[in-house]
Coordinates of C-alpha atoms and ligand atoms in Angstrom, one line a residue:
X273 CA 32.4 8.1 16.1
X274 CA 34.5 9.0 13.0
X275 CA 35.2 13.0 12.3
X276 CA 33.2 15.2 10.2
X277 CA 35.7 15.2 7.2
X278 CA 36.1 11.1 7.5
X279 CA 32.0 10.8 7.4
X280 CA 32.2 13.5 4.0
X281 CA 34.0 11.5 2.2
X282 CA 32.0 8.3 3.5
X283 CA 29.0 10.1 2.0
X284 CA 30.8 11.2 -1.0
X285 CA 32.1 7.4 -1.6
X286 CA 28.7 6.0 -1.8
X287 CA 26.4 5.7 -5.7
X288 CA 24.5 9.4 -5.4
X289 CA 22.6 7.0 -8.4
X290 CA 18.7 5.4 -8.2
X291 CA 19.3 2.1 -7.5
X292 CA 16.6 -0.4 -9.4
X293 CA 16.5 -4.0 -10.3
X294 CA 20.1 -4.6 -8.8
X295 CA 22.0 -1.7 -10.6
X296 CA 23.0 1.6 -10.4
X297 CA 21.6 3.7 -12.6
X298 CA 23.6 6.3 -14.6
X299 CA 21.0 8.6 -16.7
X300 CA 23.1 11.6 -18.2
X301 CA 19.3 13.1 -19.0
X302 CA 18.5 13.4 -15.2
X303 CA 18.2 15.7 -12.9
X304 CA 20.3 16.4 -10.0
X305 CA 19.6 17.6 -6.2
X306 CA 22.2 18.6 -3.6
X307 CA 22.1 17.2 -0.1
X308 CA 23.1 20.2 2.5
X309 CA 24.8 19.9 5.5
X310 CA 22.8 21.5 7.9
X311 CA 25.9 22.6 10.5
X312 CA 27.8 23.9 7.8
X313 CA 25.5 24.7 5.2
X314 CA 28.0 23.3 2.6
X315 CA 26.8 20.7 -0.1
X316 CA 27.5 17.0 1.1
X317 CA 27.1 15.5 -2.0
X318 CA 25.0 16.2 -5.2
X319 CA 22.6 12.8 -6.4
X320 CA 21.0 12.2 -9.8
X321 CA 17.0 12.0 -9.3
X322 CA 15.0 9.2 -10.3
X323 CA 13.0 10.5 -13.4
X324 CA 9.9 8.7 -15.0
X325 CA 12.0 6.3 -17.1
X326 CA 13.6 5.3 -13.4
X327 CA 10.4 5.2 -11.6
X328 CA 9.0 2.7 -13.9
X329 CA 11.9 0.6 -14.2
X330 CA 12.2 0.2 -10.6
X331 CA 8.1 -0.5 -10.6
X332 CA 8.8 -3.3 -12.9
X333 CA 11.6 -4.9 -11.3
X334 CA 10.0 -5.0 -8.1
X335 CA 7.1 -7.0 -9.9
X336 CA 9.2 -9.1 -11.6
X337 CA 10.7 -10.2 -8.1
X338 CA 7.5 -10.5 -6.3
X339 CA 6.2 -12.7 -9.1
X340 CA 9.7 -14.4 -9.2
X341 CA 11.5 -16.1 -6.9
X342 CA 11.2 -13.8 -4.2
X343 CA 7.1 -13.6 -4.3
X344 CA 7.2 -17.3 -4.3
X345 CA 10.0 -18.4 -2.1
X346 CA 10.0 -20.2 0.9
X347 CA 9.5 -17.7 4.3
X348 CA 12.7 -19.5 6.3
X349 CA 15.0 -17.8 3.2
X350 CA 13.1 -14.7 3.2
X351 CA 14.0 -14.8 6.9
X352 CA 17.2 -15.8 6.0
X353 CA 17.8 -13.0 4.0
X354 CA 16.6 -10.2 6.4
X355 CA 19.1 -11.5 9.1
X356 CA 22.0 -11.6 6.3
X357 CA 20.9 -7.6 6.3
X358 CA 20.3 -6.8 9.9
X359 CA 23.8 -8.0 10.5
X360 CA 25.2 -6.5 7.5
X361 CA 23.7 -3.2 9.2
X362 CA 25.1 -3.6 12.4
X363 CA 28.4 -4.4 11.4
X364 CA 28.1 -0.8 9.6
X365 CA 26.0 0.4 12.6
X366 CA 28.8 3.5 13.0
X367 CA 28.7 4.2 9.0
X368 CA 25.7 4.7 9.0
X369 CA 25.1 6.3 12.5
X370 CA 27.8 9.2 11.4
X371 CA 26.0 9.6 7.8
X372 CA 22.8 10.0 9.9
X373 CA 24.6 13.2 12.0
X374 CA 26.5 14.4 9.3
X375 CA 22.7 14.5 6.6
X376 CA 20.5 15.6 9.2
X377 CA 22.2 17.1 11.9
X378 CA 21.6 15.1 15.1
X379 CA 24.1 14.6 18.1
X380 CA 26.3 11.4 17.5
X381 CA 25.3 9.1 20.6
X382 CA 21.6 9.9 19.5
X383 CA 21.2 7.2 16.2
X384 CA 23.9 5.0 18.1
X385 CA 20.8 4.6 21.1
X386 CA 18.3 4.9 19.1
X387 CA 18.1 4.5 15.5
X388 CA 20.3 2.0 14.6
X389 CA 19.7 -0.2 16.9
X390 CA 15.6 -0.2 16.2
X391 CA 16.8 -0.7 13.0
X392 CA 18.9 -3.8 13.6
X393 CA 16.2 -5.2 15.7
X394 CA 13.2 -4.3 13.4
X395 CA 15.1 -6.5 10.8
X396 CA 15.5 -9.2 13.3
X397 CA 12.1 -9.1 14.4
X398 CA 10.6 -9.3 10.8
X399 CA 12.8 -11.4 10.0
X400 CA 11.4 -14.2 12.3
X401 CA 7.9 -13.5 10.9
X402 CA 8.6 -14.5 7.7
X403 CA 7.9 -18.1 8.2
X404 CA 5.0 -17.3 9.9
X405 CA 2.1 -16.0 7.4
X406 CA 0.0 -18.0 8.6
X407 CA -3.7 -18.1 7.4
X408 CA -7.1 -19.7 9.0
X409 CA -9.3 -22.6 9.0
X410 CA -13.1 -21.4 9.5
X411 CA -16.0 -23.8 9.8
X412 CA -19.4 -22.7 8.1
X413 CA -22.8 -24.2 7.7
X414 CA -21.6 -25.5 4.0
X415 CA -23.2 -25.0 0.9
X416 CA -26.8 -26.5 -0.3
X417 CA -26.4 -29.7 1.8
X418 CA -23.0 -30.3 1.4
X419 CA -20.1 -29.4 3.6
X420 CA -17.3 -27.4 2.8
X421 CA -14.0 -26.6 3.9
X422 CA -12.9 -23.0 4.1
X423 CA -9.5 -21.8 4.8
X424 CA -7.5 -18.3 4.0
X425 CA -4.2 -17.8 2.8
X426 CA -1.6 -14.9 3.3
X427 CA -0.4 -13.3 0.1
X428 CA 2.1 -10.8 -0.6
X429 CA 0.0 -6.8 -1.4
X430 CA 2.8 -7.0 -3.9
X431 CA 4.9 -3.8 -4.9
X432 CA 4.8 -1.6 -2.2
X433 CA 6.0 1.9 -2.9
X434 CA 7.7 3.2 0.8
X435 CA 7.9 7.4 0.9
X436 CA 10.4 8.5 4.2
X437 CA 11.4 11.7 5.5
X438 CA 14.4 13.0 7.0
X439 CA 14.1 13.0 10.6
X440 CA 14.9 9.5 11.3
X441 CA 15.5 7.7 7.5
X442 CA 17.3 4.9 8.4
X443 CA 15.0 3.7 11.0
X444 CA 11.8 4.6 9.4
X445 CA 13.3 2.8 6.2
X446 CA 13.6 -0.7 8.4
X447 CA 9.7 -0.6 9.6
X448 CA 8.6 0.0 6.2
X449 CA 11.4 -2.8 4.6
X450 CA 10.9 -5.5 7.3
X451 CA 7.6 -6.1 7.1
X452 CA 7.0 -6.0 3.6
X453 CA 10.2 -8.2 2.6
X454 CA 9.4 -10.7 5.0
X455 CA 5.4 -10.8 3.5
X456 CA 7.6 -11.6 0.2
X457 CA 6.6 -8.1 -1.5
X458 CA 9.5 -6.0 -2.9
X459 CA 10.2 -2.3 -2.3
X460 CA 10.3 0.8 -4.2
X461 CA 12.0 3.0 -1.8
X462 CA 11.8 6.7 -2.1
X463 CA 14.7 8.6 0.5
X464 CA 14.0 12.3 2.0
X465 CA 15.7 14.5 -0.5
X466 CA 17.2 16.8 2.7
X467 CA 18.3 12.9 4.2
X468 CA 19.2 10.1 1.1
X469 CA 22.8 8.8 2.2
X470 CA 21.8 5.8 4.5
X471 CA 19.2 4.7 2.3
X472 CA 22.2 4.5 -0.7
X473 CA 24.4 2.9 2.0
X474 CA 21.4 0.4 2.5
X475 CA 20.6 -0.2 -0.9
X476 CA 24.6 -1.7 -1.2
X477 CA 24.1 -3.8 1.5
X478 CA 20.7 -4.8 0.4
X479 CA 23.0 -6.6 -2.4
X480 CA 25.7 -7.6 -0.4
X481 CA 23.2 -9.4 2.2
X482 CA 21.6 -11.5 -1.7
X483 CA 18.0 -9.8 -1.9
X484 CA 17.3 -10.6 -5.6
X485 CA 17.4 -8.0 -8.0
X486 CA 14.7 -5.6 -8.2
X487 CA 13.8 -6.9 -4.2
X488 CA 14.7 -3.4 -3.2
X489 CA 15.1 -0.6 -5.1
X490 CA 16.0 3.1 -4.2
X491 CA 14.7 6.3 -6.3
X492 CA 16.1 9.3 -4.5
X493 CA 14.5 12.6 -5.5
X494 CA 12.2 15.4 -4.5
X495 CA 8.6 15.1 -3.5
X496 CA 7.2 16.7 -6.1
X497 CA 9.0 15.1 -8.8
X498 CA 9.7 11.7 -7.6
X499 CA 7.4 11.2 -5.4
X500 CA 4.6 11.9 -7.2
X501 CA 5.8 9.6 -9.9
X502 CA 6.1 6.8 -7.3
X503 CA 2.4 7.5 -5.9
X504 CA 0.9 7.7 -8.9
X505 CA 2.3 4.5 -10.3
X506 CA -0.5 2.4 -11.7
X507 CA 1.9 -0.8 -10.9
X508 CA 2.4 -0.1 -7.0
X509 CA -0.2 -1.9 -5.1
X510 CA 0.5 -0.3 -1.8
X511 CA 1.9 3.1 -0.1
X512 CA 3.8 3.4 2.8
X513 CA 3.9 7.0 3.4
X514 CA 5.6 9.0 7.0
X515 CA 5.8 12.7 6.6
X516 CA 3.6 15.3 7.1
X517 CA -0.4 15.4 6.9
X518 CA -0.2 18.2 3.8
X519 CA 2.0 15.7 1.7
X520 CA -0.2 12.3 3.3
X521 CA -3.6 14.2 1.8
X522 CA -1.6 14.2 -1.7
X523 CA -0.7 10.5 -1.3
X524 CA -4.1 9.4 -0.1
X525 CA -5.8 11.4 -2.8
X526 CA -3.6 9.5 -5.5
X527 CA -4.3 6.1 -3.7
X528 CA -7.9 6.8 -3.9
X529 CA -7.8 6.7 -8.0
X530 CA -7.3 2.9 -7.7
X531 CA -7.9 2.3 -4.1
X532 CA -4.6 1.6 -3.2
X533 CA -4.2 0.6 0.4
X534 CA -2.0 2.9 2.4
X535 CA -0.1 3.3 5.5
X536 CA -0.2 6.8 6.4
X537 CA 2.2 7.9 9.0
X538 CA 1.6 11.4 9.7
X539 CA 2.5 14.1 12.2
X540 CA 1.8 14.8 16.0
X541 CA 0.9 17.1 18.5
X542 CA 1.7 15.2 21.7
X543 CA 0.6 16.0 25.4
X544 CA 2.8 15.3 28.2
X545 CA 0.6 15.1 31.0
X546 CA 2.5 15.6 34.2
X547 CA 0.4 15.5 37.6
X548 CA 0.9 16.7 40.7
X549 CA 1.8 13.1 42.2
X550 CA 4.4 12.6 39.7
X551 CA 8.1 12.1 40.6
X552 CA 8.6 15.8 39.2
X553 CA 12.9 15.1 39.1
X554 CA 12.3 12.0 36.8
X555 CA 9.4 13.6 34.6
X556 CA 10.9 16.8 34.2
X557 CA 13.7 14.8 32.9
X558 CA 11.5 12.6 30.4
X559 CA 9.7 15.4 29.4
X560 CA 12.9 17.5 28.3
X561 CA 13.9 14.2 26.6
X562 CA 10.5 13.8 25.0
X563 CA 10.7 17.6 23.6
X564 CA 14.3 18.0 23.4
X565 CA 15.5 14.4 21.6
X566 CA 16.3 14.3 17.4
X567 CA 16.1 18.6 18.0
X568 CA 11.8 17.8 18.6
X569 CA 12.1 16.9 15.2
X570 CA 10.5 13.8 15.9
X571 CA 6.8 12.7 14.8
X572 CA 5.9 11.5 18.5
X573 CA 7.9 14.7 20.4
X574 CA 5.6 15.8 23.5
X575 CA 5.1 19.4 22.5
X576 CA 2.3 19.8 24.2
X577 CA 3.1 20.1 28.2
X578 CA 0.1 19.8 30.4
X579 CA 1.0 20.1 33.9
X580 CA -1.1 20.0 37.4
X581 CA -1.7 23.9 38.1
X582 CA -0.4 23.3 42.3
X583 CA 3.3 22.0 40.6
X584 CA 3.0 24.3 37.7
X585 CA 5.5 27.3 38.5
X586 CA 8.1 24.2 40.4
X587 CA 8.0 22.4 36.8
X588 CA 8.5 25.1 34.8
X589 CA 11.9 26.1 36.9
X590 CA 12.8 22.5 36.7
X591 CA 12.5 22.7 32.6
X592 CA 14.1 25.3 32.8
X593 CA 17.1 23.9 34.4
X594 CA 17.1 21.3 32.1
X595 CA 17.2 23.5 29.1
X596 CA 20.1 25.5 30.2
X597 CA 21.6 22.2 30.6
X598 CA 21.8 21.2 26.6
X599 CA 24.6 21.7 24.5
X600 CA 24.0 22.5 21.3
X601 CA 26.7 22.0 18.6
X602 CA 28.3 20.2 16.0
X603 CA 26.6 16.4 16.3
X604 CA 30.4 15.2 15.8
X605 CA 31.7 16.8 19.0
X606 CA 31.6 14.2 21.8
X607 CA 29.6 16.9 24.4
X608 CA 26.5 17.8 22.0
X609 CA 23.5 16.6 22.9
X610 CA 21.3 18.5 20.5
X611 CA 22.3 19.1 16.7
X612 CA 21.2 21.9 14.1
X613 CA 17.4 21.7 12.5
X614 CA 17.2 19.9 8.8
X615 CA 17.6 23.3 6.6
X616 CA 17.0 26.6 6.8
X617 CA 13.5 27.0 6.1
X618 CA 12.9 24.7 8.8
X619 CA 14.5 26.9 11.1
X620 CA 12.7 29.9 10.0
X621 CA 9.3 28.0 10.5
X622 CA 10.5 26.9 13.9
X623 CA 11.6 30.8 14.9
X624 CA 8.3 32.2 13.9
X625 CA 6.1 29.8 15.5
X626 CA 8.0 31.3 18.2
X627 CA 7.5 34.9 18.0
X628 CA 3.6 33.8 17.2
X629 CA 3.9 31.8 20.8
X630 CA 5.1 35.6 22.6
X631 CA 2.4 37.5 19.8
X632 CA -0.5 35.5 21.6
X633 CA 0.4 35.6 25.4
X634 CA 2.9 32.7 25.9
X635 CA 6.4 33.6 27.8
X636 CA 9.4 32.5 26.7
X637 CA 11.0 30.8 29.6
X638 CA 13.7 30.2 28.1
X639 CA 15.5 29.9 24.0
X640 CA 13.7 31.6 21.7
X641 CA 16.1 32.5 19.4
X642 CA 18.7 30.9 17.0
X643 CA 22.4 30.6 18.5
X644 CA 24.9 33.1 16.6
X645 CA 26.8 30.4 14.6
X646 CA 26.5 28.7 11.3
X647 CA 24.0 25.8 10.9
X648 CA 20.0 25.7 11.4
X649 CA 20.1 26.0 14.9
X650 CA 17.4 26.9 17.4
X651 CA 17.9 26.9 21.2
X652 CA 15.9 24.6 23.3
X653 CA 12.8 26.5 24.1
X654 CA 9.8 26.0 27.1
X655 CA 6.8 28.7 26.2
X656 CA 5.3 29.1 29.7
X657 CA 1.4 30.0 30.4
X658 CA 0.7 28.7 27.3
X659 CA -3.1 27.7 26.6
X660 CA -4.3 25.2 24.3
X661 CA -5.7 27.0 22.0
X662 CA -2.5 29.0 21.1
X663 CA -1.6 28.3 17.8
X664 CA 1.9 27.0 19.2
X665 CA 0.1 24.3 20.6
X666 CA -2.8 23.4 17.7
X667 CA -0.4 23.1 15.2
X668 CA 3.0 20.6 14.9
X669 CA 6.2 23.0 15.2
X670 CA 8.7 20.2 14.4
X671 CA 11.5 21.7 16.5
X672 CA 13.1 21.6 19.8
X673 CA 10.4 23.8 21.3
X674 CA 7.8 23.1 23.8
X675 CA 4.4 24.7 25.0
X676 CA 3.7 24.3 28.7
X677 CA 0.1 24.9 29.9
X678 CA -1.4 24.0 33.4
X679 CA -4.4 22.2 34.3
X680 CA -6.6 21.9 37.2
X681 CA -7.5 18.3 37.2
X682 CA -7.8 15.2 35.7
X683 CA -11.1 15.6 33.6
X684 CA -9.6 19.0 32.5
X685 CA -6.4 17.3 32.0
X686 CA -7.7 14.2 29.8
X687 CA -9.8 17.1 27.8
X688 CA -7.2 19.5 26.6
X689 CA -5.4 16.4 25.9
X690 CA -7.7 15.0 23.5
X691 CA -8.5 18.7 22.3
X692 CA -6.3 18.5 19.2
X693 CA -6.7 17.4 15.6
X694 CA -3.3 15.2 16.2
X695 CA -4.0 11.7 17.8
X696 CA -0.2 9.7 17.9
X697 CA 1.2 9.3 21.2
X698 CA 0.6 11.0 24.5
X699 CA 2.8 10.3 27.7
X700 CA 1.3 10.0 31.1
X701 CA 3.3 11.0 34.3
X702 CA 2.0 9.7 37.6
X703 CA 2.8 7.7 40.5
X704 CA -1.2 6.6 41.0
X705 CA -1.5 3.3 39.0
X706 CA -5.4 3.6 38.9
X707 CA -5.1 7.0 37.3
X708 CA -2.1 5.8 34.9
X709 CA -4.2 2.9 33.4
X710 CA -7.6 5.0 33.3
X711 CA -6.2 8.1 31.9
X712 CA -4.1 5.8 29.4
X713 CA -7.7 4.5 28.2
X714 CA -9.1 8.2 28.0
X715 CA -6.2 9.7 26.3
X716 CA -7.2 9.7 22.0
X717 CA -3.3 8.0 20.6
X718 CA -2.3 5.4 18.8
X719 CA 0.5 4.8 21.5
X720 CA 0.4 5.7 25.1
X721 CA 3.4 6.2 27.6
X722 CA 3.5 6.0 31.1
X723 CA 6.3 7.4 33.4
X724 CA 8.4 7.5 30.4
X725 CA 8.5 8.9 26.3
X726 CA 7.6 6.8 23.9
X727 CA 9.4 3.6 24.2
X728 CA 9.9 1.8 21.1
X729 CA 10.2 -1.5 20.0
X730 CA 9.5 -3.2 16.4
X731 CA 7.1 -5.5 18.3
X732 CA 4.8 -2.8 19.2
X733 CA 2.5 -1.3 16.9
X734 CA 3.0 2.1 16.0
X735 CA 0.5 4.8 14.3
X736 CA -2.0 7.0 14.9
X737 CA -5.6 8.5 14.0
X738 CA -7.0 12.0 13.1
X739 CA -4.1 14.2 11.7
X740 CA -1.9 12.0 12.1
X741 CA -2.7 9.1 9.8
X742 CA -3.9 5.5 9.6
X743 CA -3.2 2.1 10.5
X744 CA -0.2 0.9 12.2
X745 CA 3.6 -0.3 11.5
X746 CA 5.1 -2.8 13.3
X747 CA 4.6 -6.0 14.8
X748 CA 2.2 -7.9 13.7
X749 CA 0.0 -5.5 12.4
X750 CA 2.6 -4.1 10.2
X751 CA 3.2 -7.5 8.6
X752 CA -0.7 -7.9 7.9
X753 CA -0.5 -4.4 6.4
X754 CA 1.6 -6.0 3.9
X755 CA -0.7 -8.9 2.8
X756 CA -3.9 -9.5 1.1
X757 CA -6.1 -12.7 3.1
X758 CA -7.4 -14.8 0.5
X759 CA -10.3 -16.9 1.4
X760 CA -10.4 -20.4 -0.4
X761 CA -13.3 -22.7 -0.2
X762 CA -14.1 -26.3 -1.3
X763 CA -17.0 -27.3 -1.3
X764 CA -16.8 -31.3 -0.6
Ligands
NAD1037 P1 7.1 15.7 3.9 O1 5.7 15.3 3.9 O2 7.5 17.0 3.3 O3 8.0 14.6 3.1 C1 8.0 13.3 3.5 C2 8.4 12.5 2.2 O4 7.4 12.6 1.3 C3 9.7 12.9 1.6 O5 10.4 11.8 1.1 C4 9.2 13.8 0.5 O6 10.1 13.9 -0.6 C5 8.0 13.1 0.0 N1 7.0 13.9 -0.7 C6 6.9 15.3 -0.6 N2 5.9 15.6 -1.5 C7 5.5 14.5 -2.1 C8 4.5 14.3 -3.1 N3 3.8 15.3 -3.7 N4 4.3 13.1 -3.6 C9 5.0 12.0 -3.0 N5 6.0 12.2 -2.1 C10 6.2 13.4 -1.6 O7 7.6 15.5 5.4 P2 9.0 15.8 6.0 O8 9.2 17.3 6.0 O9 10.0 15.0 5.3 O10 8.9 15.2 7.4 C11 8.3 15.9 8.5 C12 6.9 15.5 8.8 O11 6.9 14.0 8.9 C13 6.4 16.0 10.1 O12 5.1 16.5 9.9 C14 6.4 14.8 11.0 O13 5.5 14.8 12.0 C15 6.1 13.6 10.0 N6 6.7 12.4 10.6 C16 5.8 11.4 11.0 C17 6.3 10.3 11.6 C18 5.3 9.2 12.1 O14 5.7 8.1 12.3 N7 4.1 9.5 12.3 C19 7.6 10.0 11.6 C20 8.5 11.0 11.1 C21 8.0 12.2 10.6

């Protein structure tokens, strides 16, 4: 892990530019935004926004190279091309893990277990699908007497416009990239304005690795500028939006003027359900974990805490243990394991969903408060005798802070767990296997987890319904999200 100062002047060495149809793009008309440190509160770097000019030259780039050569070529190079990338990234796996501490603020070892190396292995993994877009052969009853022969074909959506935020940028980039360069689309990225620096460091390497110009291209800005531009584009043919479900009802209300299909990765409100039977040591553990990891600024973080009422006061003490174990600090120091919160209105948001957990009855069992130190820090917190229908547990708090409410048995348990207008991932803590695989099939989530926090792996599909969006990423269902089947049939 490099220093702090070595990582600031990685960050300040890289094009703070748009990059669109292979170049960098100087505007001397455009806007800039600064990119805040969120330990120090200092500026990292200041970038130039993409403007409408920029928007639509990167819109017609990315055509150009899915009707080019890229639309049109051959899977096995596509393939090619993604592997030429994934190992470009790896070999750069600790640039871009200390870019990933130093923009939004988590502990070093974190993207070095977790992000980059999904990253790496989402490009692998798409990039061995490329050569496979395969279509069907379907027999039917043929057509007034004669046969016929009828057969579909897998075609690229075309431009897909992808929309990330900052709690994990570099990763979430790679499952929206993957899939869609390996269906032979090309990308309009638009970075997190709080988190653009790996998706500048990617777009270099996106050149180095040979992706055609205008394969990839990179329009950093703010939602409201940017990204509306980018939604509203008449020439993207398909969003690929992960934020939060206030800014997905925007996108999905601009895809709805041309029925633009869309990927909608939205936020959570995920129950931990611990029972009685569980080995309490290891879940307390992956519970903390589940809460505590990326600061609970994580779309999947179990925030919700449901555990049997006869272990209930034994949990909470073994949380609490847990908690008081954490160190929070600079994500460059080798001992942190939690880092400071995006910015500062994060932080604020975070502390009063707090004080509105002690205003409606919870106890704080432990945190509650923001450490006396620079940075957007809040201390890991467990709000005890929480109920489900406190509004720290209805609504997403996106912060290291979890609300813990008991239960008196399973059908109350699976109940209060589907009691929520978030549907992503739920994790499941039990030594019963019956009960693990029928309570896996009750719980409402896109993902379910059992004796463990949401495992991850570009093969499995990952998404979620209600609140927190539609249709899935990853594996092969996020490859078929980037196509269109054509049906073709000859009548003989
Ligand atoms: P956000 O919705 O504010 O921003 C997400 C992205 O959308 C950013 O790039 C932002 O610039 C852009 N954006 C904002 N307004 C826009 C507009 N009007 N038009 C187009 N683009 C716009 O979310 P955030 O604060 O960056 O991220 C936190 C949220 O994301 C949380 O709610 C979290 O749960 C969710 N999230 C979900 C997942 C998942 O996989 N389901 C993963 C990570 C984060």
């Amino acid at each position: 892990m490099a220093d702090r100062v070595a990582t600031q002047t990685l960050a300040r060495a890289l094009p703070a530019l748009p990059f669109v149809g292979g170049d960098w793009q100087e505007r001397a008309t455009s806007q800039t935004f600064d990119v805040i440190d969120p330990v120090t509160e200092g500026t990292i770097t200041t970038v130039t926004e993409a403007d409408a000019a920029t928007v639509d030259a990167a819109v017609t780039a990315a055509r150009r190279a899915v009707d080019g050569d890229w639309g049109r070529s051959d899977g096995t190079e596509r393939g090619r091309a993604l592997n030429r990338l994934a190992d470009l990234v790896e070999a750069r796996a600790d640039d871009f893990a200390d870019l990933e501490s130093l923009d939004v603020g988590k502990p070093g070892f974190e993207p070095r277990v977790i992000d980059l190396p999904q990253t790496v292995a989402t490009f692998r993994h798409f990039a061995g699908w490329a050569d496979k877009l395969e279509g069907r052969s379907i027999p039917t009853a043929g057509y007034m007497g004669r046969r016929t022969l009828s057969y579909t074909v897998r075609r690229p959506v075309g431009v897909v416009a992808a929309i990330t935020p900052w709690n994990s940028p570099t990763m979430i980039s790679a499952w929206k990239l993957a899939p869609a360069l390996a269906a032979g689309c090309a990308v309009v990225l638009k970075p997190p304005e709080d988190a653009p620096l790996t998706s500048l460091l990617l777009a270099q390497l996106a050149a180095e690795a040979g992706l055609p110009a205008g394969t990839l291209n990179v329009v950093p800005g703010r939602g409201a500028t940017t990204g509306n531009l980018v939604i509203d584009h008449p020439g993207v043919d398909k969003i690929s939006f992960t934020g939060s479900p206030e800014t997905g009802r925007i996108v999905a209300a601009a895809a709805a003027r041309r029925f633009t299909p869309t990927t909608l990765e939205l936020g959570g409100k995920s129950p931990q359900i611990v029972f009685a039977d569980a080995d309490l040591a290891q879940a307390a553990q992956g519970v903390a974990v589940g809460i505590f990891a990326n600061q609970g600024e994580v779309c999947a973080a179990g925030s919700r805490i449901l555990v049997a009422r006869e272990v209930y006061e034994e949990f909470v003490a073994r949380l609490v243990e847990l908690a008081a174990g954490v160190v929070l600090g600079d994500p460059f120091d080798a001992g942190t394991t939690m880092g400071a919160l995006i910015n500062s209105k994060q932080q604020r948001r975070v502390l009063q969903y707090i004080e509105l957990g002690r205003s409606e009855g919870a106890r704080v069992a432990c945190g509650g408060a923001a450490p006396d130190r620079p940075g957007y820090f809040v201390q890991p917190t467990f709000l005890a005798d929480a109920t489900n229908s406190m509004t720290v547990a209805r609504e997403e708090i996106f912060g290291p802070v979890g609300a813990v409410i008991p239960f008196d048995d399973e059908a109350q348990a699976v109940d209060l767990a589907n009691d929520s207008a978030y549907a992503l991932a739920a994790t499941i803590w039990t030594t019963d296997l019956s009960r693990a695989h029928d309570v896996a099939g009750r719980v409402e989530a896109g993902s379910v987890a059992v004796n463990g926090w949401s495992p991850l792996d570009p093969r499995l599909p990952w998404g979620g319904s209600k609140l927190s969006g539609q249709g899935r990423e990853l594996g092969r269902a996020g490859l078929d999200a980037n196509t269109q089947e054509k049906t073709v049939t000859v009548v003989l």
